[in-house]
Amino acid sequence: AGKTDAAIALAETLPADLISVDSAMVYRGMDIGTGKPDTKTLAKAPHALISIREPWETYSAADFAKEAAALLERSWDNARVPLLVGGTSLYFRALLKGFAPLPQSAPEIRLQLDEEIAREGIVAMHQRLTRCDPATAARLHPNDTQRIQRAMEVILVTGQPMSELLRAEHQGLAADVLSIVVSPADRTVLHDRIALRFDAMLSAGLVEEVRGLMTHPNIKRSLPALRSVGYRQTWDYLAGDITLELLPEKGKAATRQLARRQLTWLRSESDAVWLDPTESDFSSRLANLVKEHLKL
Protein backbone atom coordinates (compact mmCIF):
# COMPACT_ATOMS: atom_id res chain seq x y z
CA ALA A 1 0.00 0.00 0.00
CA GLY A 2 3.02 2.29 0.30
CA LYS A 3 3.08 2.87 4.06
CA THR A 4 6.87 2.55 4.34
CA ASP A 5 7.49 5.17 1.66
CA ALA A 6 4.90 7.44 3.29
CA ALA A 7 6.53 7.07 6.70
CA ILE A 8 9.98 7.82 5.31
CA ALA A 9 8.65 10.93 3.58
CA LEU A 10 7.14 12.10 6.88
CA ALA A 11 10.39 11.45 8.73
CA GLU A 12 12.19 13.76 6.31
CA THR A 13 10.01 16.69 7.42
CA LEU A 14 9.71 15.92 11.15
CA PRO A 15 12.06 15.13 14.04
CA ALA A 16 10.72 11.56 13.87
CA ASP A 17 12.00 8.15 14.94
CA LEU A 18 10.75 5.27 12.76
CA ILE A 19 9.75 2.09 14.60
CA SER A 20 8.89 -1.01 12.56
CA VAL A 21 5.75 -2.92 13.52
CA ASP A 22 6.33 -6.00 11.37
CA SER A 23 6.60 -9.53 12.75
CA ALA A 24 8.73 -10.76 9.81
CA MET A 25 11.14 -7.82 9.46
CA VAL A 26 12.51 -8.53 12.95
CA TYR A 27 14.46 -11.47 11.51
CA ARG A 28 17.96 -11.22 10.06
CA GLY A 29 18.57 -12.73 6.63
CA MET A 30 14.92 -12.39 5.66
CA ASP A 31 15.10 -9.27 3.53
CA ILE A 32 13.57 -9.86 0.11
CA GLY A 33 10.44 -11.73 1.16
CA THR A 34 9.60 -9.26 3.92
CA GLY A 35 9.94 -6.20 1.70
CA LYS A 36 12.50 -4.88 4.17
CA PRO A 37 13.87 -1.43 3.27
CA ASP A 38 17.27 -1.79 1.63
CA THR A 39 20.58 -0.76 3.20
CA LYS A 40 20.64 2.60 1.43
CA THR A 41 17.13 3.45 2.61
CA LEU A 42 17.85 2.37 6.18
CA ALA A 43 20.99 4.50 6.22
CA LYS A 44 18.88 7.51 5.27
CA ALA A 45 15.86 6.61 7.42
CA PRO A 46 16.79 4.16 10.21
CA HIS A 47 14.00 1.86 11.43
CA ALA A 48 14.12 0.44 14.94
CA LEU A 49 13.16 -3.23 15.49
CA ILE A 50 14.35 -4.43 12.08
CA SER A 51 16.83 -7.35 11.88
CA ILE A 52 17.04 -7.83 15.66
CA ARG A 53 16.56 -11.63 15.89
CA GLU A 54 17.78 -14.74 14.13
CA PRO A 55 15.00 -16.65 12.33
CA TRP A 56 15.17 -19.49 14.85
CA GLU A 57 14.85 -17.18 17.86
CA THR A 58 11.49 -16.44 19.45
CA TYR A 59 9.98 -12.97 19.33
CA SER A 60 6.52 -12.41 20.73
CA ALA A 61 4.01 -9.57 20.80
CA ALA A 62 4.95 -9.09 24.44
CA ASP A 63 8.62 -8.73 23.45
CA PHE A 64 7.65 -6.16 20.85
CA ALA A 65 5.44 -4.19 23.24
CA LYS A 66 8.21 -3.99 25.84
CA GLU A 67 10.89 -2.90 23.36
CA ALA A 68 8.63 -0.49 21.47
CA ALA A 69 7.45 1.15 24.70
CA ALA A 70 11.07 1.84 25.67
CA LEU A 71 11.70 3.37 22.22
CA LEU A 72 8.64 5.59 22.59
CA GLU A 73 9.90 6.87 25.94
CA ARG A 74 13.30 7.60 24.43
CA SER A 75 11.74 9.55 21.57
CA TRP A 76 9.61 11.61 23.93
CA ASP A 77 12.56 12.26 26.24
CA ASN A 78 14.47 13.63 23.23
CA ALA A 79 11.51 15.77 22.10
CA ARG A 80 11.08 13.64 18.99
CA VAL A 81 8.05 12.02 17.34
CA PRO A 82 7.81 8.21 17.47
CA LEU A 83 6.38 7.02 14.16
CA LEU A 84 5.16 3.40 14.16
CA VAL A 85 4.93 1.84 10.70
CA GLY A 86 3.86 -1.68 9.80
CA GLY A 87 0.94 -4.04 9.47
CA THR A 88 1.19 -6.61 12.28
CA SER A 89 -2.09 -6.08 14.11
CA LEU A 90 -1.17 -8.21 17.13
CA TYR A 91 1.90 -6.04 17.75
CA PHE A 92 -0.15 -2.84 17.56
CA ARG A 93 -2.76 -4.27 19.93
CA ALA A 94 -0.12 -5.42 22.42
CA LEU A 95 1.52 -1.99 22.52
CA LEU A 96 -1.51 0.29 22.37
CA LYS A 97 -4.12 -1.75 24.25
CA GLY A 98 -1.99 -3.97 26.43
CA PHE A 99 -1.64 -7.72 26.29
CA ALA A 100 -2.75 -10.62 28.41
CA PRO A 101 -0.12 -12.42 30.51
CA LEU A 102 0.05 -15.54 28.34
CA PRO A 103 2.63 -18.12 29.43
CA GLN A 104 6.02 -18.58 27.84
CA SER A 105 6.43 -21.50 25.46
CA ALA A 106 6.88 -24.86 27.23
CA PRO A 107 9.29 -27.02 25.17
CA GLU A 108 8.06 -30.36 26.54
CA ILE A 109 4.42 -29.57 25.84
CA ARG A 110 5.32 -28.13 22.44
CA LEU A 111 7.10 -31.41 21.57
CA GLN A 112 4.06 -33.39 22.74
CA LEU A 113 1.82 -31.30 20.49
CA ASP A 114 4.27 -31.66 17.56
CA GLU A 115 4.02 -35.42 17.90
CA GLU A 116 0.23 -35.29 18.06
CA ILE A 117 0.06 -33.14 14.91
CA ALA A 118 2.41 -35.53 13.08
CA ARG A 119 0.31 -38.50 14.17
CA GLU A 120 -3.25 -37.19 13.79
CA GLY A 121 -2.99 -34.01 11.70
CA ILE A 122 -3.68 -30.35 12.41
CA VAL A 123 -7.40 -30.61 11.56
CA ALA A 124 -7.84 -33.12 14.40
CA MET A 125 -6.06 -30.73 16.78
CA HIS A 126 -8.34 -27.90 15.63
CA GLN A 127 -11.32 -30.11 16.49
CA ARG A 128 -9.80 -30.72 19.93
CA LEU A 129 -9.35 -26.97 20.38
CA THR A 130 -13.00 -26.46 19.41
CA ARG A 131 -14.02 -28.64 22.34
CA CYS A 132 -11.66 -26.90 24.80
CA ASP A 133 -11.84 -23.28 23.58
CA PRO A 134 -14.58 -22.79 20.96
CA ALA A 135 -14.11 -18.99 20.85
CA THR A 136 -10.44 -19.26 19.87
CA ALA A 137 -11.04 -22.17 17.49
CA ALA A 138 -13.74 -20.19 15.67
CA ARG A 139 -11.33 -17.41 14.73
CA LEU A 140 -8.54 -19.74 13.54
CA HIS A 141 -8.36 -21.49 10.18
CA PRO A 142 -8.31 -25.29 10.64
CA ASN A 143 -4.91 -25.41 8.89
CA ASP A 144 -3.27 -22.63 10.95
CA THR A 145 -0.78 -24.96 12.64
CA GLN A 146 1.21 -22.32 14.51
CA ARG A 147 -1.75 -20.60 16.20
CA ILE A 148 -3.76 -23.76 16.88
CA GLN A 149 -0.74 -25.35 18.52
CA ARG A 150 -0.10 -22.23 20.61
CA ALA A 151 -3.74 -22.09 21.76
CA MET A 152 -3.58 -25.74 22.86
CA GLU A 153 -0.25 -25.11 24.58
CA VAL A 154 -1.79 -22.26 26.60
CA ILE A 155 -4.61 -24.56 27.73
CA LEU A 156 -2.21 -27.30 28.78
CA VAL A 157 0.10 -24.90 30.64
CA THR A 158 -2.51 -22.76 32.40
CA GLY A 159 -5.60 -24.93 32.51
CA GLN A 160 -7.55 -22.01 31.01
CA PRO A 161 -8.70 -21.24 27.46
CA MET A 162 -6.76 -18.51 25.66
CA SER A 163 -10.01 -16.64 24.99
CA GLU A 164 -10.58 -16.23 28.74
CA LEU A 165 -7.03 -15.08 29.39
CA LEU A 166 -7.27 -12.50 26.60
CA ARG A 167 -10.39 -11.05 28.20
CA ALA A 168 -8.51 -10.34 31.42
CA GLU A 169 -7.84 -6.75 32.48
CA HIS A 170 -4.61 -5.37 31.03
CA GLN A 171 -3.18 -1.88 30.71
CA GLY A 172 -2.58 -0.20 27.39
CA LEU A 173 -0.38 2.70 26.33
CA ALA A 174 -1.18 6.00 28.04
CA ALA A 175 -0.57 8.28 25.05
CA ASP A 176 -2.43 10.39 22.53
CA VAL A 177 -2.18 8.24 19.40
CA LEU A 178 -2.94 9.26 15.83
CA SER A 179 -3.80 6.14 13.79
CA ILE A 180 -3.57 6.42 10.00
CA VAL A 181 -4.50 3.65 7.57
CA VAL A 182 -2.83 3.80 4.16
CA SER A 183 -4.86 1.70 1.73
CA PRO A 184 -6.16 2.09 -1.85
CA ALA A 185 -9.94 2.43 -1.87
CA ASP A 186 -10.06 0.30 -5.02
CA ARG A 187 -9.26 -3.30 -4.02
CA THR A 188 -8.27 -4.07 -7.62
CA VAL A 189 -5.41 -1.58 -7.25
CA LEU A 190 -4.31 -3.30 -4.05
CA HIS A 191 -4.41 -6.73 -5.68
CA ASP A 192 -2.45 -5.46 -8.68
CA ARG A 193 0.20 -4.04 -6.36
CA ILE A 194 0.38 -7.33 -4.47
CA ALA A 195 0.98 -9.19 -7.74
CA LEU A 196 3.66 -6.75 -8.91
CA ARG A 197 5.38 -6.85 -5.53
CA PHE A 198 5.54 -10.65 -5.39
CA ASP A 199 6.88 -10.81 -8.95
CA ALA A 200 9.50 -8.23 -8.00
CA MET A 201 10.52 -10.32 -4.97
CA LEU A 202 10.99 -13.38 -7.17
CA SER A 203 13.08 -11.32 -9.61
CA ALA A 204 15.15 -9.96 -6.73
CA GLY A 205 16.08 -13.47 -5.59
CA LEU A 206 13.45 -14.69 -3.10
CA VAL A 207 14.02 -18.33 -4.09
CA GLU A 208 17.76 -17.98 -3.57
CA GLU A 209 17.19 -16.26 -0.21
CA VAL A 210 15.03 -19.12 1.05
CA ARG A 211 17.41 -21.73 -0.38
CA GLY A 212 20.20 -20.11 1.63
CA LEU A 213 18.10 -20.13 4.80
CA MET A 214 17.37 -23.84 4.33
CA THR A 215 21.07 -24.66 4.52
CA HIS A 216 21.40 -23.36 8.08
CA PRO A 217 21.29 -26.14 10.71
CA ASN A 218 18.97 -24.15 12.99
CA ILE A 219 16.42 -23.42 10.29
CA LYS A 220 13.41 -25.69 9.92
CA ARG A 221 10.14 -25.44 8.08
CA SER A 222 7.97 -25.19 11.21
CA LEU A 223 9.59 -22.02 12.57
CA PRO A 224 7.16 -19.07 12.86
CA ALA A 225 9.57 -16.92 10.80
CA LEU A 226 9.55 -19.38 7.90
CA ARG A 227 5.77 -19.65 7.96
CA SER A 228 5.52 -16.00 6.93
CA VAL A 229 3.71 -15.26 3.68
CA GLY A 230 6.05 -15.75 0.73
CA TYR A 231 8.57 -17.80 2.66
CA ARG A 232 6.14 -20.65 3.31
CA GLN A 233 5.21 -20.91 -0.38
CA THR A 234 8.84 -20.65 -1.53
CA TRP A 235 9.86 -23.39 0.90
CA ASP A 236 7.02 -25.53 -0.48
CA TYR A 237 8.49 -25.08 -3.97
CA LEU A 238 12.05 -25.89 -2.91
CA ALA A 239 10.80 -28.95 -1.00
CA GLY A 240 9.10 -30.18 -4.18
CA ASP A 241 5.55 -29.75 -2.88
CA ILE A 242 4.53 -27.29 -5.60
CA THR A 243 5.93 -26.41 -9.02
CA LEU A 244 7.78 -23.22 -9.92
CA GLU A 245 4.82 -22.27 -12.09
CA LEU A 246 2.49 -22.46 -9.07
CA LEU A 247 4.77 -20.48 -6.73
CA PRO A 248 3.69 -16.97 -7.87
CA GLU A 249 0.03 -17.94 -7.79
CA LYS A 250 0.30 -19.40 -4.27
CA GLY A 251 2.35 -16.49 -2.96
CA LYS A 252 0.01 -13.84 -4.33
CA ALA A 253 -3.08 -15.67 -3.04
CA ALA A 254 -1.58 -15.91 0.45
CA THR A 255 -0.69 -12.22 0.38
CA ARG A 256 -4.24 -11.29 -0.65
CA GLN A 257 -5.57 -13.36 2.26
CA LEU A 258 -3.21 -11.56 4.64
CA ALA A 259 -4.37 -8.21 3.26
CA ARG A 260 -8.00 -9.19 3.85
CA ARG A 261 -7.24 -10.07 7.48
CA GLN A 262 -5.41 -6.77 7.94
CA LEU A 263 -8.31 -4.81 6.45
CA THR A 264 -10.80 -6.60 8.70
CA TRP A 265 -8.75 -5.59 11.72
CA LEU A 266 -8.30 -2.02 10.47
CA ARG A 267 -12.05 -1.57 9.98
CA SER A 268 -12.50 -2.32 13.68
CA GLU A 269 -10.24 0.63 14.56
CA SER A 270 -12.98 3.23 14.81
CA ASP A 271 -10.65 6.17 15.51
CA ALA A 272 -8.33 5.52 12.54
CA VAL A 273 -8.10 7.97 9.61
CA TRP A 274 -8.11 6.31 6.18
CA LEU A 275 -6.02 7.74 3.33
CA ASP A 276 -5.85 6.51 -0.25
CA PRO A 277 -2.23 6.57 -1.52
CA THR A 278 -3.42 6.75 -5.13
CA GLU A 279 -5.06 10.15 -4.67
CA SER A 280 -3.14 13.19 -5.92
CA ASP A 281 -3.29 15.02 -2.57
CA PHE A 282 -2.29 11.98 -0.47
CA SER A 283 1.10 13.32 0.63
CA SER A 284 -0.21 16.75 1.61
CA ARG A 285 -3.20 15.29 3.49
CA LEU A 286 -0.92 12.93 5.39
CA ALA A 287 1.48 15.71 6.34
CA ASN A 288 -1.35 18.02 7.40
CA LEU A 289 -2.95 15.33 9.58
CA VAL A 290 0.27 14.75 11.45
CA LYS A 291 1.06 18.43 11.83
CA GLU A 292 -2.43 19.13 13.18
CA HIS A 293 -2.09 16.28 15.66
CA LEU A 294 1.29 17.59 16.82
CA LYS A 295 0.00 21.17 16.79
CA LEU A 296 2.83 22.31 14.52
Coordinates of C-alpha atoms in Angstrom, one line a residue:
A1 CA 0.0 0.0 0.0
G2 CA 3.0 2.3 0.3
K3 CA 3.1 2.9 4.1
T4 CA 6.9 2.5 4.3
D5 CA 7.5 5.2 1.7
A6 CA 4.9 7.4 3.3
A7 CA 6.5 7.1 6.7
I8 CA 10.0 7.8 5.3
A9 CA 8.7 10.9 3.6
L10 CA 7.1 12.1 6.9
A11 CA 10.4 11.5 8.7
E12 CA 12.2 13.8 6.3
T13 CA 10.0 16.7 7.4
L14 CA 9.7 15.9 11.1
P15 CA 12.1 15.1 14.0
A16 CA 10.7 11.6 13.9
D17 CA 12.0 8.1 14.9
L18 CA 10.7 5.3 12.8
I19 CA 9.7 2.1 14.6
S20 CA 8.9 -1.0 12.6
V21 CA 5.7 -2.9 13.5
D22 CA 6.3 -6.0 11.4
S23 CA 6.6 -9.5 12.8
A24 CA 8.7 -10.8 9.8
M25 CA 11.1 -7.8 9.5
V26 CA 12.5 -8.5 13.0
Y27 CA 14.5 -11.5 11.5
R28 CA 18.0 -11.2 10.1
G29 CA 18.6 -12.7 6.6
M30 CA 14.9 -12.4 5.7
D31 CA 15.1 -9.3 3.5
I32 CA 13.6 -9.9 0.1
G33 CA 10.4 -11.7 1.2
T34 CA 9.6 -9.3 3.9
G35 CA 9.9 -6.2 1.7
K36 CA 12.5 -4.9 4.2
P37 CA 13.9 -1.4 3.3
D38 CA 17.3 -1.8 1.6
T39 CA 20.6 -0.8 3.2
K40 CA 20.6 2.6 1.4
T41 CA 17.1 3.4 2.6
L42 CA 17.8 2.4 6.2
A43 CA 21.0 4.5 6.2
K44 CA 18.9 7.5 5.3
A45 CA 15.9 6.6 7.4
P46 CA 16.8 4.2 10.2
H47 CA 14.0 1.9 11.4
A48 CA 14.1 0.4 14.9
L49 CA 13.2 -3.2 15.5
I50 CA 14.3 -4.4 12.1
S51 CA 16.8 -7.4 11.9
I52 CA 17.0 -7.8 15.7
R53 CA 16.6 -11.6 15.9
E54 CA 17.8 -14.7 14.1
P55 CA 15.0 -16.6 12.3
W56 CA 15.2 -19.5 14.8
E57 CA 14.8 -17.2 17.9
T58 CA 11.5 -16.4 19.5
Y59 CA 10.0 -13.0 19.3
S60 CA 6.5 -12.4 20.7
A61 CA 4.0 -9.6 20.8
A62 CA 4.9 -9.1 24.4
D63 CA 8.6 -8.7 23.4
F64 CA 7.6 -6.2 20.8
A65 CA 5.4 -4.2 23.2
K66 CA 8.2 -4.0 25.8
E67 CA 10.9 -2.9 23.4
A68 CA 8.6 -0.5 21.5
A69 CA 7.4 1.2 24.7
A70 CA 11.1 1.8 25.7
L71 CA 11.7 3.4 22.2
L72 CA 8.6 5.6 22.6
E73 CA 9.9 6.9 25.9
R74 CA 13.3 7.6 24.4
S75 CA 11.7 9.6 21.6
W76 CA 9.6 11.6 23.9
D77 CA 12.6 12.3 26.2
N78 CA 14.5 13.6 23.2
A79 CA 11.5 15.8 22.1
R80 CA 11.1 13.6 19.0
V81 CA 8.1 12.0 17.3
P82 CA 7.8 8.2 17.5
L83 CA 6.4 7.0 14.2
L84 CA 5.2 3.4 14.2
V85 CA 4.9 1.8 10.7
G86 CA 3.9 -1.7 9.8
G87 CA 0.9 -4.0 9.5
T88 CA 1.2 -6.6 12.3
S89 CA -2.1 -6.1 14.1
L90 CA -1.2 -8.2 17.1
Y91 CA 1.9 -6.0 17.8
F92 CA -0.1 -2.8 17.6
R93 CA -2.8 -4.3 19.9
A94 CA -0.1 -5.4 22.4
L95 CA 1.5 -2.0 22.5
L96 CA -1.5 0.3 22.4
K97 CA -4.1 -1.7 24.3
G98 CA -2.0 -4.0 26.4
F99 CA -1.6 -7.7 26.3
A100 CA -2.8 -10.6 28.4
P101 CA -0.1 -12.4 30.5
L102 CA 0.1 -15.5 28.3
P103 CA 2.6 -18.1 29.4
Q104 CA 6.0 -18.6 27.8
S105 CA 6.4 -21.5 25.5
A106 CA 6.9 -24.9 27.2
P107 CA 9.3 -27.0 25.2
E108 CA 8.1 -30.4 26.5
I109 CA 4.4 -29.6 25.8
R110 CA 5.3 -28.1 22.4
L111 CA 7.1 -31.4 21.6
Q112 CA 4.1 -33.4 22.7
L113 CA 1.8 -31.3 20.5
D114 CA 4.3 -31.7 17.6
E115 CA 4.0 -35.4 17.9
E116 CA 0.2 -35.3 18.1
I117 CA 0.1 -33.1 14.9
A118 CA 2.4 -35.5 13.1
R119 CA 0.3 -38.5 14.2
E120 CA -3.3 -37.2 13.8
G121 CA -3.0 -34.0 11.7
I122 CA -3.7 -30.4 12.4
V123 CA -7.4 -30.6 11.6
A124 CA -7.8 -33.1 14.4
M125 CA -6.1 -30.7 16.8
H126 CA -8.3 -27.9 15.6
Q127 CA -11.3 -30.1 16.5
R128 CA -9.8 -30.7 19.9
L129 CA -9.3 -27.0 20.4
T130 CA -13.0 -26.5 19.4
R131 CA -14.0 -28.6 22.3
C132 CA -11.7 -26.9 24.8
D133 CA -11.8 -23.3 23.6
P134 CA -14.6 -22.8 21.0
A135 CA -14.1 -19.0 20.9
T136 CA -10.4 -19.3 19.9
A137 CA -11.0 -22.2 17.5
A138 CA -13.7 -20.2 15.7
R139 CA -11.3 -17.4 14.7
L140 CA -8.5 -19.7 13.5
H141 CA -8.4 -21.5 10.2
P142 CA -8.3 -25.3 10.6
N143 CA -4.9 -25.4 8.9
D144 CA -3.3 -22.6 10.9
T145 CA -0.8 -25.0 12.6
Q146 CA 1.2 -22.3 14.5
R147 CA -1.7 -20.6 16.2
I148 CA -3.8 -23.8 16.9
Q149 CA -0.7 -25.4 18.5
R150 CA -0.1 -22.2 20.6
A151 CA -3.7 -22.1 21.8
M152 CA -3.6 -25.7 22.9
E153 CA -0.2 -25.1 24.6
V154 CA -1.8 -22.3 26.6
I155 CA -4.6 -24.6 27.7
L156 CA -2.2 -27.3 28.8
V157 CA 0.1 -24.9 30.6
T158 CA -2.5 -22.8 32.4
G159 CA -5.6 -24.9 32.5
Q160 CA -7.5 -22.0 31.0
P161 CA -8.7 -21.2 27.5
M162 CA -6.8 -18.5 25.7
S163 CA -10.0 -16.6 25.0
E164 CA -10.6 -16.2 28.7
L165 CA -7.0 -15.1 29.4
L166 CA -7.3 -12.5 26.6
R167 CA -10.4 -11.0 28.2
A168 CA -8.5 -10.3 31.4
E169 CA -7.8 -6.7 32.5
H170 CA -4.6 -5.4 31.0
Q171 CA -3.2 -1.9 30.7
G172 CA -2.6 -0.2 27.4
L173 CA -0.4 2.7 26.3
A174 CA -1.2 6.0 28.0
A175 CA -0.6 8.3 25.1
D176 CA -2.4 10.4 22.5
V177 CA -2.2 8.2 19.4
L178 CA -2.9 9.3 15.8
S179 CA -3.8 6.1 13.8
I180 CA -3.6 6.4 10.0
V181 CA -4.5 3.6 7.6
V182 CA -2.8 3.8 4.2
S183 CA -4.9 1.7 1.7
P184 CA -6.2 2.1 -1.9
A185 CA -9.9 2.4 -1.9
D186 CA -10.1 0.3 -5.0
R187 CA -9.3 -3.3 -4.0
T188 CA -8.3 -4.1 -7.6
V189 CA -5.4 -1.6 -7.3
L190 CA -4.3 -3.3 -4.0
H191 CA -4.4 -6.7 -5.7
D192 CA -2.5 -5.5 -8.7
R193 CA 0.2 -4.0 -6.4
I194 CA 0.4 -7.3 -4.5
A195 CA 1.0 -9.2 -7.7
L196 CA 3.7 -6.8 -8.9
R197 CA 5.4 -6.9 -5.5
F198 CA 5.5 -10.7 -5.4
D199 CA 6.9 -10.8 -9.0
A200 CA 9.5 -8.2 -8.0
M201 CA 10.5 -10.3 -5.0
L202 CA 11.0 -13.4 -7.2
S203 CA 13.1 -11.3 -9.6
A204 CA 15.2 -10.0 -6.7
G205 CA 16.1 -13.5 -5.6
L206 CA 13.5 -14.7 -3.1
V207 CA 14.0 -18.3 -4.1
E208 CA 17.8 -18.0 -3.6
E209 CA 17.2 -16.3 -0.2
V210 CA 15.0 -19.1 1.0
R211 CA 17.4 -21.7 -0.4
G212 CA 20.2 -20.1 1.6
L213 CA 18.1 -20.1 4.8
M214 CA 17.4 -23.8 4.3
T215 CA 21.1 -24.7 4.5
H216 CA 21.4 -23.4 8.1
P217 CA 21.3 -26.1 10.7
N218 CA 19.0 -24.1 13.0
I219 CA 16.4 -23.4 10.3
K220 CA 13.4 -25.7 9.9
R221 CA 10.1 -25.4 8.1
S222 CA 8.0 -25.2 11.2
L223 CA 9.6 -22.0 12.6
P224 CA 7.2 -19.1 12.9
A225 CA 9.6 -16.9 10.8
L226 CA 9.6 -19.4 7.9
R227 CA 5.8 -19.6 8.0
S228 CA 5.5 -16.0 6.9
V229 CA 3.7 -15.3 3.7
G230 CA 6.0 -15.7 0.7
Y231 CA 8.6 -17.8 2.7
R232 CA 6.1 -20.7 3.3
Q233 CA 5.2 -20.9 -0.4
T234 CA 8.8 -20.7 -1.5
W235 CA 9.9 -23.4 0.9
D236 CA 7.0 -25.5 -0.5
Y237 CA 8.5 -25.1 -4.0
L238 CA 12.1 -25.9 -2.9
A239 CA 10.8 -28.9 -1.0
G240 CA 9.1 -30.2 -4.2
D241 CA 5.5 -29.8 -2.9
I242 CA 4.5 -27.3 -5.6
T243 CA 5.9 -26.4 -9.0
L244 CA 7.8 -23.2 -9.9
E245 CA 4.8 -22.3 -12.1
L246 CA 2.5 -22.5 -9.1
L247 CA 4.8 -20.5 -6.7
P248 CA 3.7 -17.0 -7.9
E249 CA 0.0 -17.9 -7.8
K250 CA 0.3 -19.4 -4.3
G251 CA 2.4 -16.5 -3.0
K252 CA 0.0 -13.8 -4.3
A253 CA -3.1 -15.7 -3.0
A254 CA -1.6 -15.9 0.4
T255 CA -0.7 -12.2 0.4
R256 CA -4.2 -11.3 -0.6
Q257 CA -5.6 -13.4 2.3
L258 CA -3.2 -11.6 4.6
A259 CA -4.4 -8.2 3.3
R260 CA -8.0 -9.2 3.9
R261 CA -7.2 -10.1 7.5
Q262 CA -5.4 -6.8 7.9
L263 CA -8.3 -4.8 6.4
T264 CA -10.8 -6.6 8.7
W265 CA -8.7 -5.6 11.7
L266 CA -8.3 -2.0 10.5
R267 CA -12.0 -1.6 10.0
S268 CA -12.5 -2.3 13.7
E269 CA -10.2 0.6 14.6
S270 CA -13.0 3.2 14.8
D271 CA -10.6 6.2 15.5
A272 CA -8.3 5.5 12.5
V273 CA -8.1 8.0 9.6
W274 CA -8.1 6.3 6.2
L275 CA -6.0 7.7 3.3
D276 CA -5.9 6.5 -0.3
P277 CA -2.2 6.6 -1.5
T278 CA -3.4 6.7 -5.1
E279 CA -5.1 10.2 -4.7
S280 CA -3.1 13.2 -5.9
D281 CA -3.3 15.0 -2.6
F282 CA -2.3 12.0 -0.5
S283 CA 1.1 13.3 0.6
S284 CA -0.2 16.8 1.6
R285 CA -3.2 15.3 3.5
L286 CA -0.9 12.9 5.4
A287 CA 1.5 15.7 6.3
N288 CA -1.4 18.0 7.4
L289 CA -3.0 15.3 9.6
V290 CA 0.3 14.8 11.4
K291 CA 1.1 18.4 11.8
E292 CA -2.4 19.1 13.2
H293 CA -2.1 16.3 15.7
L294 CA 1.3 17.6 16.8
K295 CA 0.0 21.2 16.8
L296 CA 2.8 22.3 14.5

